[in-house]
Short mmCIF file of C-alpha atoms in Angstrom, two decimals:
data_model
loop_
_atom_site.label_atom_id
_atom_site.label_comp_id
_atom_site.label_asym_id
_atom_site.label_seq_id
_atom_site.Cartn_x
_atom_site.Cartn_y
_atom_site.Cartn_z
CA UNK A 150 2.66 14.35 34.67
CA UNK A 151 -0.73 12.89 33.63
CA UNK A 152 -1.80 14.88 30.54
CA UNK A 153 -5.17 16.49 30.66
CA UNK A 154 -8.29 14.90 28.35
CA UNK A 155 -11.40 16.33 27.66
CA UNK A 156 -14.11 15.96 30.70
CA UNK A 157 -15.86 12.49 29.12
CA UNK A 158 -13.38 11.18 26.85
CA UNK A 159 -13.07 7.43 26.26
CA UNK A 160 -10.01 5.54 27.50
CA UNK A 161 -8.34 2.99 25.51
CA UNK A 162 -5.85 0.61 26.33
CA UNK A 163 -3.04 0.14 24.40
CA UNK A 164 -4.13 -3.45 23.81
CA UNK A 165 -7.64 -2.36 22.83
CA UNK A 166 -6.36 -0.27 20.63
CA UNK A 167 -4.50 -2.99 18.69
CA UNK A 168 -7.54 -5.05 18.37
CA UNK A 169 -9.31 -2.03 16.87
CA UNK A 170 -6.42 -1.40 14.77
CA UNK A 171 -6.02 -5.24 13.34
CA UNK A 172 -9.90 -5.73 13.00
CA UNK A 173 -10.07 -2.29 11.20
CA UNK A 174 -7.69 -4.06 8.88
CA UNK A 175 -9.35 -7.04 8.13
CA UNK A 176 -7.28 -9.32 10.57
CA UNK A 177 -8.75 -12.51 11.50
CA UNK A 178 -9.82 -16.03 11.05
CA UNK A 179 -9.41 -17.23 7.40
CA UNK A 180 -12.19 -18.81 5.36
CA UNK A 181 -10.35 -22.42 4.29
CA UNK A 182 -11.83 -21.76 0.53
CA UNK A 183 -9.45 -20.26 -2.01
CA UNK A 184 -10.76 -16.36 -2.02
CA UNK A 185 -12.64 -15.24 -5.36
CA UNK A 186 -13.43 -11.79 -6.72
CA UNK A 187 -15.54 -11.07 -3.94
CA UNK A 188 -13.59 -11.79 -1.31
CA UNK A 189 -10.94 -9.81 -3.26
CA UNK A 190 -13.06 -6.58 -3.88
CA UNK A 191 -14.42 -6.66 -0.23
CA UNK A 192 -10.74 -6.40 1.60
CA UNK A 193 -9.26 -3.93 -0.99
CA UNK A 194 -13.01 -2.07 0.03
CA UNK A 195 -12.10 -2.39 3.72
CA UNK A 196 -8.74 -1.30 3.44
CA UNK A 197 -9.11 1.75 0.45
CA UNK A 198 -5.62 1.03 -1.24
CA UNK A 199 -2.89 -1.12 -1.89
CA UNK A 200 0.59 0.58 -2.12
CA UNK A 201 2.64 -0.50 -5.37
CA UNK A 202 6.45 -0.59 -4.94
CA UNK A 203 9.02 -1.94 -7.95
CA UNK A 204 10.94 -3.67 -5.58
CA UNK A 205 10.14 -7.81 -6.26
CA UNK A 206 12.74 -9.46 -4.19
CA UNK A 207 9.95 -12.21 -3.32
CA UNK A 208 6.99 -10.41 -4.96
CA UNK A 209 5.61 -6.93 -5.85
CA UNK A 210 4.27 -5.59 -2.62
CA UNK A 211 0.60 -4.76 -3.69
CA UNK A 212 -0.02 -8.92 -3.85
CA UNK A 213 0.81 -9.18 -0.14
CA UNK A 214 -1.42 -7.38 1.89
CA UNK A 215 -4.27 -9.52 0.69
CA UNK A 216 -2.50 -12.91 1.06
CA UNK A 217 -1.69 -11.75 4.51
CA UNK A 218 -5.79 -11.59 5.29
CA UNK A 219 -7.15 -13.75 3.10
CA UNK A 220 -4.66 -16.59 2.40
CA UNK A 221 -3.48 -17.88 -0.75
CA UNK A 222 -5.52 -15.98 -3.69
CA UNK A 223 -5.39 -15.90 -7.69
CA UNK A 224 -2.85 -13.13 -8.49
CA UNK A 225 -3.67 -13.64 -11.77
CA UNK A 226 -7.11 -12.59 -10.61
CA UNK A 227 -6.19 -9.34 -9.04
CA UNK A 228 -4.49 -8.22 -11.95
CA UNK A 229 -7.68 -8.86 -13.97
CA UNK A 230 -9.38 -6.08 -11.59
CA UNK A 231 -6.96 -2.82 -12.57
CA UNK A 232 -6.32 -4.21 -16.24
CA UNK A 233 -9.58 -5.53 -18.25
CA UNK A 234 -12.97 -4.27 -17.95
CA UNK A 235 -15.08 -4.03 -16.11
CA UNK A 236 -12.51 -2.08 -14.28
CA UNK A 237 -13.20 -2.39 -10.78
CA UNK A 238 -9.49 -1.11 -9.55
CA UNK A 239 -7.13 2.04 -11.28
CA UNK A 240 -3.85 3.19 -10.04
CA UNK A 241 -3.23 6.85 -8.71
CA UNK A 242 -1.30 8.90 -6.08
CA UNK A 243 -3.59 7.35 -2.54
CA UNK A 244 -0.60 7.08 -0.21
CA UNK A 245 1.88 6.34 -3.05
CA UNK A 246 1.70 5.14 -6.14
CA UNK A 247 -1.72 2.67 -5.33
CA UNK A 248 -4.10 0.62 -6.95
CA UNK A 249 -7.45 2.13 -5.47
CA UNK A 250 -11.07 1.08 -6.09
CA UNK A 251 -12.41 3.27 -9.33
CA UNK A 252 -15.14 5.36 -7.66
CA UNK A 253 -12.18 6.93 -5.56
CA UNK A 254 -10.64 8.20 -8.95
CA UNK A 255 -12.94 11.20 -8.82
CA UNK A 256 -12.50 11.79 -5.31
CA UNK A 257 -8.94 12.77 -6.39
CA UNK A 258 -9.67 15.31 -8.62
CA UNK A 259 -8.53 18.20 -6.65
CA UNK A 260 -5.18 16.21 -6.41
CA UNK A 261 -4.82 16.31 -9.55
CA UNK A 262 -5.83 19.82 -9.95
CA UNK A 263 -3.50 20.95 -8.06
CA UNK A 264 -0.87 18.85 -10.23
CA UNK A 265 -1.67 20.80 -13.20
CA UNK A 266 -0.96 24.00 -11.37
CA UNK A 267 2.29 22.76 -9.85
CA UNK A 268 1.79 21.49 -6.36
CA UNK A 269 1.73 18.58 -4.54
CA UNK A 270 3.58 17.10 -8.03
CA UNK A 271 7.45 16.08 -8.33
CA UNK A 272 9.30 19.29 -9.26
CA UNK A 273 11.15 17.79 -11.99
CA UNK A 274 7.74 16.65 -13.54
CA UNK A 275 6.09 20.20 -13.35
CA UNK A 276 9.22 21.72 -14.57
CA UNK A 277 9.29 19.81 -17.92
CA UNK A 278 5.59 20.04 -18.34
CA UNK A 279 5.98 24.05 -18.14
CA UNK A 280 8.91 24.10 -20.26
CA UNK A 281 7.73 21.40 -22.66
CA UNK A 282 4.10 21.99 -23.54
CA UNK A 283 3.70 21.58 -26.90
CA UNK A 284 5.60 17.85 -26.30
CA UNK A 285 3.46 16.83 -23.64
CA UNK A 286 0.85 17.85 -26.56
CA UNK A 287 1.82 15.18 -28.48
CA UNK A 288 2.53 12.94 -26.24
CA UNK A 289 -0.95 12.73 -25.12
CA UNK A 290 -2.27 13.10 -28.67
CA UNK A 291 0.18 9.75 -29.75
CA UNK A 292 -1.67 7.83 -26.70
CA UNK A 293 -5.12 9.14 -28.12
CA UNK A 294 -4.43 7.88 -31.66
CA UNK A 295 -2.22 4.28 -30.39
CA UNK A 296 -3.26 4.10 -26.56
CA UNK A 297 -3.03 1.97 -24.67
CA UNK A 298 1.16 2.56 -24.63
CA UNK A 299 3.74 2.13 -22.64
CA UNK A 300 6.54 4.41 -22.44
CA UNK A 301 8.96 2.77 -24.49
CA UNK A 302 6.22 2.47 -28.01
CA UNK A 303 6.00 5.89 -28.14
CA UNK A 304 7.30 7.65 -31.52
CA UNK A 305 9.24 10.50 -29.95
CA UNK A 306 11.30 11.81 -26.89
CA UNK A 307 15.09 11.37 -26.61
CA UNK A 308 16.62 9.46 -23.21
CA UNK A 309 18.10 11.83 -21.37
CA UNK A 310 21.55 12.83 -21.08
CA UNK A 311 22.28 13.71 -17.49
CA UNK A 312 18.58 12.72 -16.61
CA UNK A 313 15.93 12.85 -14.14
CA UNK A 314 15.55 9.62 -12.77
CA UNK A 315 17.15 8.35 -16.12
CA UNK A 316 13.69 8.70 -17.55
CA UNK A 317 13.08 9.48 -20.89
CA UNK A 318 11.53 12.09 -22.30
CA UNK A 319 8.28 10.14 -23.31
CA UNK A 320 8.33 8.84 -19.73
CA UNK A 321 8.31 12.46 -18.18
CA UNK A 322 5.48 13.78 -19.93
CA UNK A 323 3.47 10.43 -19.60
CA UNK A 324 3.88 10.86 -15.80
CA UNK A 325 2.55 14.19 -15.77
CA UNK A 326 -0.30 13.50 -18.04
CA UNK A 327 -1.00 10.63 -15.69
CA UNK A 328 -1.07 13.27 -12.80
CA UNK A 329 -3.03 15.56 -14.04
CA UNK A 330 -5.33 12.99 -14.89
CA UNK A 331 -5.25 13.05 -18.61
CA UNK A 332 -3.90 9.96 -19.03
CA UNK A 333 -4.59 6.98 -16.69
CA UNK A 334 -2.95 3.08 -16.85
CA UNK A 335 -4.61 0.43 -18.45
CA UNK A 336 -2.64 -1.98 -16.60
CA UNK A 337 0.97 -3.16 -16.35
CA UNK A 338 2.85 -5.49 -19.01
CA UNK A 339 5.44 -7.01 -16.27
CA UNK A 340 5.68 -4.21 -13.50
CA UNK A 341 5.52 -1.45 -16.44
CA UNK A 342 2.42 1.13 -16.53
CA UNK A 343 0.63 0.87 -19.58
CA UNK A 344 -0.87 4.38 -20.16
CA UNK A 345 -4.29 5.47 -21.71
CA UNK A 346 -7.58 8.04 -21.92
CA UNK A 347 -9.30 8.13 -18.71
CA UNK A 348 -12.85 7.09 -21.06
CA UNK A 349 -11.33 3.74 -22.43
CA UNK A 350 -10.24 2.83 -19.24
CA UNK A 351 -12.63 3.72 -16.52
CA UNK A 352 -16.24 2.20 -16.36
CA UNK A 353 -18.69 4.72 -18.11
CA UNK A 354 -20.74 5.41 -14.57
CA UNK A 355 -17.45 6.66 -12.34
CA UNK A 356 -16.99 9.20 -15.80
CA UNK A 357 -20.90 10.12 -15.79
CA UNK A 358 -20.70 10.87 -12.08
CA UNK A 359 -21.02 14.26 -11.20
CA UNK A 360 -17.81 15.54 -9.63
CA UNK A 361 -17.27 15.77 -5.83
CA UNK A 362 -16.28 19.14 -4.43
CA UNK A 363 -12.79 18.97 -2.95
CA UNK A 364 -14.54 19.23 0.66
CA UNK A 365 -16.98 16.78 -0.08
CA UNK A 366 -13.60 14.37 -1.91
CA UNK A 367 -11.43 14.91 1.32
CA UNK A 368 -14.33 13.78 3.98
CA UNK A 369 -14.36 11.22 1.76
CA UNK A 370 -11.09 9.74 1.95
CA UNK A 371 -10.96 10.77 5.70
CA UNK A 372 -13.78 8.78 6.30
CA UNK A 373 -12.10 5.46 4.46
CA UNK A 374 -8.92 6.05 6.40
CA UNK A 375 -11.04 5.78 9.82
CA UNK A 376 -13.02 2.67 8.94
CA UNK A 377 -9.30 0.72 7.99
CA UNK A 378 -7.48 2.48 11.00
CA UNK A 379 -10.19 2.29 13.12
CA UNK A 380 -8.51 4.61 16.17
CA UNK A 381 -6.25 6.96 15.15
CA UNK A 382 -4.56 10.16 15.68
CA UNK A 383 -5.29 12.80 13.09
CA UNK A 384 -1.54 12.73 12.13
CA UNK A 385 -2.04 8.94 11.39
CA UNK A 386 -5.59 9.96 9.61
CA UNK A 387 -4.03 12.65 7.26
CA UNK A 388 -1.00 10.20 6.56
CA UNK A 389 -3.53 7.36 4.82
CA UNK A 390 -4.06 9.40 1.63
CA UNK A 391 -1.74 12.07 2.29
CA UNK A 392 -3.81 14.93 2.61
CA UNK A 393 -3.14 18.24 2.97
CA UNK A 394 -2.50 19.39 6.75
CA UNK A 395 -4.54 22.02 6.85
CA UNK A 396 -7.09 20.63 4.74
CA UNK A 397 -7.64 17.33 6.90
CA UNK A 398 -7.61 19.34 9.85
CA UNK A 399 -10.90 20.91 9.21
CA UNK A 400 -12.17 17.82 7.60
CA UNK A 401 -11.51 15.70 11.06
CA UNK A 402 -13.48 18.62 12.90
CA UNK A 403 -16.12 18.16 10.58
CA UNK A 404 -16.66 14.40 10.72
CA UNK A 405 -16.67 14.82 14.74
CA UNK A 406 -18.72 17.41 14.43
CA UNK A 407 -21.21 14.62 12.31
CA UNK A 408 -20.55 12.28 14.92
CA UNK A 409 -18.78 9.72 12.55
CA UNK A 410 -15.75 10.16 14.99
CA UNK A 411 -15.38 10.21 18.45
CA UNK A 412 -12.32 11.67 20.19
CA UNK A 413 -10.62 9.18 22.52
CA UNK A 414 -7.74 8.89 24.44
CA UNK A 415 -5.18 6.16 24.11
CA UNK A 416 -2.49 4.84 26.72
CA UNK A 417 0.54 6.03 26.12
CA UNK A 418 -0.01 8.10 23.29
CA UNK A 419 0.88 11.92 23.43
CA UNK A 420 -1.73 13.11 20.81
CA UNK A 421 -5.40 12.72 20.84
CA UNK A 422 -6.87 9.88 18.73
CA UNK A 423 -10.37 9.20 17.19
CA UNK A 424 -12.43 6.34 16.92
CA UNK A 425 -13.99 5.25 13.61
CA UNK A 426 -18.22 4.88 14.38
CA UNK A 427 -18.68 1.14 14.54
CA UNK A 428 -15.14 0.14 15.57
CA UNK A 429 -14.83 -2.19 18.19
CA UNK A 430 -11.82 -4.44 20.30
CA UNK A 431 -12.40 -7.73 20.33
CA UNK A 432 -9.74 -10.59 20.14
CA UNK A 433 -8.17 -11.07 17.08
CA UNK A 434 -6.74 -14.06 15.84
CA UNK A 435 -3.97 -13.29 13.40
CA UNK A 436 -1.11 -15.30 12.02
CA UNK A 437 0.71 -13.08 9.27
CA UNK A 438 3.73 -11.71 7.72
CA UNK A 439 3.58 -8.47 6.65
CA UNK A 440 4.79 -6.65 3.33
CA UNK A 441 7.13 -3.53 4.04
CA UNK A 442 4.02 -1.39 2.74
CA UNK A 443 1.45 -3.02 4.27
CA UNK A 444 -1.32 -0.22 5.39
CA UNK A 445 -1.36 -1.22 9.00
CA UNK A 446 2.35 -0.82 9.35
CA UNK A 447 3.53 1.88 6.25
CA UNK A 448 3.07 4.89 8.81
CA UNK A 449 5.95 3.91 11.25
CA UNK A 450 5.67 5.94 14.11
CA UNK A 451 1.99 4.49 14.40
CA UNK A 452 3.26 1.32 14.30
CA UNK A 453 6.16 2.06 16.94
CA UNK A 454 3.00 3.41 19.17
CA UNK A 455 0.40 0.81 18.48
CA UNK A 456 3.07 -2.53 19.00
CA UNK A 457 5.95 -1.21 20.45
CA UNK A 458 7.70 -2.30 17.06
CA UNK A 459 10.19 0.22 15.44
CA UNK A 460 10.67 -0.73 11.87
CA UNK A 461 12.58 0.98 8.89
CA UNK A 462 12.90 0.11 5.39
CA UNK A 463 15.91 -1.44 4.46
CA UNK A 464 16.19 -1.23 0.71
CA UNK A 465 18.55 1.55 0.75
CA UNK A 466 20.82 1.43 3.27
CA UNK A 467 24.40 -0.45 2.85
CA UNK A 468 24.48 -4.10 3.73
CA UNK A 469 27.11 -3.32 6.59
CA UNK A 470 24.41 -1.00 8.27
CA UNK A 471 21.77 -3.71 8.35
CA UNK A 472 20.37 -5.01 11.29
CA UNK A 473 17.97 -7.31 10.40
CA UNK A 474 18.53 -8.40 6.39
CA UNK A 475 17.44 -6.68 3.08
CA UNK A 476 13.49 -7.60 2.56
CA UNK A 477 12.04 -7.66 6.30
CA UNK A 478 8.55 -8.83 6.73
CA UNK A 479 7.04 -8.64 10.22
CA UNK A 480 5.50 -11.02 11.72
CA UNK A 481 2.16 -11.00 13.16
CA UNK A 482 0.84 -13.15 15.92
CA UNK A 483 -2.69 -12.93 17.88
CA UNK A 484 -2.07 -8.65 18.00
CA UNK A 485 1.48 -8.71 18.18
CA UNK A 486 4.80 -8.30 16.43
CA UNK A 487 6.75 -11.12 17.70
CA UNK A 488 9.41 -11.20 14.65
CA UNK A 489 11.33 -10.16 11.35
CA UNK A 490 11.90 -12.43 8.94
CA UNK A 491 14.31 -11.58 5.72
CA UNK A 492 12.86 -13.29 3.09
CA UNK A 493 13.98 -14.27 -0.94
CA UNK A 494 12.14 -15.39 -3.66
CA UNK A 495 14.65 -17.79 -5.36
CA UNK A 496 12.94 -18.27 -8.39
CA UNK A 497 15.47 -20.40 -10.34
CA UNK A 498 15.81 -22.65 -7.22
CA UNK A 499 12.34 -23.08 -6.63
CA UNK A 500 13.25 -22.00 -3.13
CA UNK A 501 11.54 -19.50 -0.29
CA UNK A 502 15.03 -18.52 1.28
CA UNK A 503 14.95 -17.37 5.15
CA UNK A 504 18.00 -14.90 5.21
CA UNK A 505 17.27 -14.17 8.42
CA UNK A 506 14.96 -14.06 11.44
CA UNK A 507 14.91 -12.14 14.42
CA UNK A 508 12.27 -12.76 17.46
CA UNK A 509 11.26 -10.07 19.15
CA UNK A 510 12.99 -9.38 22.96
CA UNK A 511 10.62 -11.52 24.96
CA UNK A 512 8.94 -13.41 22.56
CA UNK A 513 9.07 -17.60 23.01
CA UNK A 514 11.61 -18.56 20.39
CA UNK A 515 9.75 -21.98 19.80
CA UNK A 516 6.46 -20.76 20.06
CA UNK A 517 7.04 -18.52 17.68
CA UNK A 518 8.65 -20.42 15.25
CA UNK A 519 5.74 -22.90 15.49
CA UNK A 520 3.83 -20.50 14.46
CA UNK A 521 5.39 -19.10 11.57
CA UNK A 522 6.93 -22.25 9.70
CA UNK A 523 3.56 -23.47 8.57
CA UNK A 524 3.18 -19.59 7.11
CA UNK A 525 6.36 -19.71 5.49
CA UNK A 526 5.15 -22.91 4.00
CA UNK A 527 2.01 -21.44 2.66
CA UNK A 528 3.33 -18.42 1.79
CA UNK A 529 6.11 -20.44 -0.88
CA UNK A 530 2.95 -22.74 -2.46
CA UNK A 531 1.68 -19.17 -3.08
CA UNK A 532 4.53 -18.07 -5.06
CA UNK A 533 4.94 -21.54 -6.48
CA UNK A 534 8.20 -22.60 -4.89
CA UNK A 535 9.03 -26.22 -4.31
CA UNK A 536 10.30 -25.44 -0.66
CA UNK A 537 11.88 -23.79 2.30
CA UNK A 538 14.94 -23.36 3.07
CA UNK A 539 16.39 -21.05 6.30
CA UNK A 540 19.81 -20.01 6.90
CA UNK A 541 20.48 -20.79 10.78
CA UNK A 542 22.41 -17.43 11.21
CA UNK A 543 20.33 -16.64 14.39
CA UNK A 544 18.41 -18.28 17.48
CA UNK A 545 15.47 -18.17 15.45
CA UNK A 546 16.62 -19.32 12.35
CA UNK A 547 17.92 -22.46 14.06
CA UNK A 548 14.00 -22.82 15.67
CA UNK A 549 12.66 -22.09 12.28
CA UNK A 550 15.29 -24.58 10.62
CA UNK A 551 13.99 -27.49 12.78
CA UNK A 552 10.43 -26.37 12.62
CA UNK A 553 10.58 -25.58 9.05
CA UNK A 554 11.55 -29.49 8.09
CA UNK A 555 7.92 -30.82 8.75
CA UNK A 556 6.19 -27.98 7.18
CA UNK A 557 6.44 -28.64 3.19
CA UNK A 558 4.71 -26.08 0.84
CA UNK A 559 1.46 -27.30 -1.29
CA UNK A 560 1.79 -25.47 -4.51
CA UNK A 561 -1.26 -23.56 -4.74
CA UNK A 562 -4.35 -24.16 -7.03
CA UNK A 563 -4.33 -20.50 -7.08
#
């Protein structure tokens, strides 16, 4: 059964789409110079967040999706962005916990609204906010006086005993200052969130601007999820800064309505999709691997649609029940998904550590293996490790092993 379009509705090709998609993204030949600031603050522009995750198995995940556009980049330098002023980053709920560019802080002001009145916050949070007022009180009034803090320097609140999320008291009421938007981090100290006042931390024009109404916040964001999708359904929209359903729902009509999306149709897909005004197809010449929460792959039943590529987080699922390792990292070729690759950080060793890699069904073994050792060999320069070393547990970890030999990692200037 052919389902029924609207009389006039654009076509796409699954491939098409996929270009869209990976250009959207910021897919594409690399500039051979080391990337600055710029280059930095223009992809995190293009893309509207970068997903933080505690897991560092071969690095935290918010480093990656840049290296996977731009190449080998000062971490260092990225850091500098969300942590010393002038602020140009800030961390906040986007799709997760995110580092986001500042002037979207105030377009999340009816998030965190709706925090203070319970919703759209962890339960356990709002519950020990409610109960525990006069705490959270001084909580926020020790950050004032000492900021910035992290958890552990404040003065009071016991550990729990049978605890939520083993979190301390302190902790508990710092999260739900942060949510509410009281509070707001200053930066991390190792992977933990160093909390402060909103006016020490943000640059003094995002505080003097006036604030967006919630409608005017949400077309916002719906807008910045189109430009880095660039065709999308409005399932896949919604999903980029988790918006409310009904609430994107009207936005989307609006922004077609404004002509700033048009409705398409895309092969194979069972719900309408829209295309972002100025995105176009076009080849796309990509050679990357991919971080778990990368933004062109975190929603995975758009991924399963756009590449044919059904992917799952591992993390927490028992070794036995594994199919493809512990820390998979696609692999991107031209606008495919040709592998997964299982990858370590083994710091002590100096060593990037190949687990495991899987080719796709139908992908070249060699040529892809070709392809991806002199990645792998960039990729441990980047984290400063000495070399590469795969375990030949599958057909294409014995292609990588031999292709892998030649391809030695420069430790990077970066």
């Amino acid at each position: 059964m052919t389902r029924c379009k609207a009389p006039g509705t654009q076509t796409l090709s699954i491939a098409q789409a996929r270009q869209i998609a990976l250009r959207a993204q910021g897919f594409g030949p690399r500039d051979a110079r080391i990337p600055g600031r710029s280059e930095l603050q223009a992809g995190i522009r293009q893309l509207g967040v970068l997903q933080l995750d505690s897991v560092n198995v071969l690095v935290r995940s918010h480093y990656l999706p840049l290296f996977s556009r731009l190449g080998p980049y000062d971490r260092d330098l990225l850091d500098s962005m969300a942590a010393r002023a002038p602020r140009t980053l800030v961390e906040y709920w986007g799709h997760e916990a995110s580092l986001l560019p500042v002037e979207t802080w105030p377009r999340l002001r009816w998030r965190m609204d709706e925090a203070r009145e319970g919703r759209g916050i962890w339960r356990g949070i709002a519950d020990f906010a409610r109960e525990r007022s006069a705490f959270v009180r001084r909580i926020h009034d020790e950050v004032r006086d000492r900021g910035p803090l992290a958890a552990g320097e404040l003065s009071i609140g016991k550990k729990p005993s049978g605890a939520w999320w083993g979190w301390s008291e302190a902790k508990r009421a710092l999260e739900y200052l942060f949510w509410v938007g009281d509070l707001t981090s200053a930066g991390r100290r190792g992977f933990q969130r160093l909390y402060d006042l909103p006016e020490r931390v943000l640059p003094a024009r995002i505080l003097a601007q006036s604030r967006p109404t919630r409608t005017e916040a949400q077309a916002h964001l719906l807008r910045q999820a189109a430009r880095a999708c660039g065709v999308a359904t409005g399932q896949d929209l919604r999903d980029y800064f988790r918006l409310p359903v009904e609430d994107a729902k009207a936005r989307l009509a609006e922004l077609v309505e404004a002509g700033e999306l048009q409705p398409v149709s895309v092969e194979g897909w069972k719900h309408p999709a829209y295309l972002a005004r100025g995105a176009q197809a076009g080849p796309v010449a990509a050679l990357a691997l991919l971080s778990p929460f990368d933004s062109l792959i975190w929603c995975r039943p758009r991924t399963e649609r756009l590449f044919g590529f059904h992917y799952r987080l591992a993390f927490y699922t028992p070794r036995a029940q594994r199919s493809h390792g512990y820390y998979v990292m696609p692999f991107l070729l031209g606008d495919r998904l040709v592998a997964r690759v299982d990858l370590k950080a083994d710091r002590q060793a100096s060593t990037l550590r190949v687990e495991a890699g899987h080719a796709e069904p139908g992908e070249d073994m060699a040529e892809t293996a070709t392809a991806l050792a002199p990645g792998l060999a960039t990729l441990a320069g980047w984290l400063g490790l000495e070399t590469v070393k795969v375990a030949a547990r599958t057909r294409l970890g014995v292609a990588l092993s031999r292709a892998t030999r030649t391809a030695r990692p420069t430790l990077s200037r970066a």
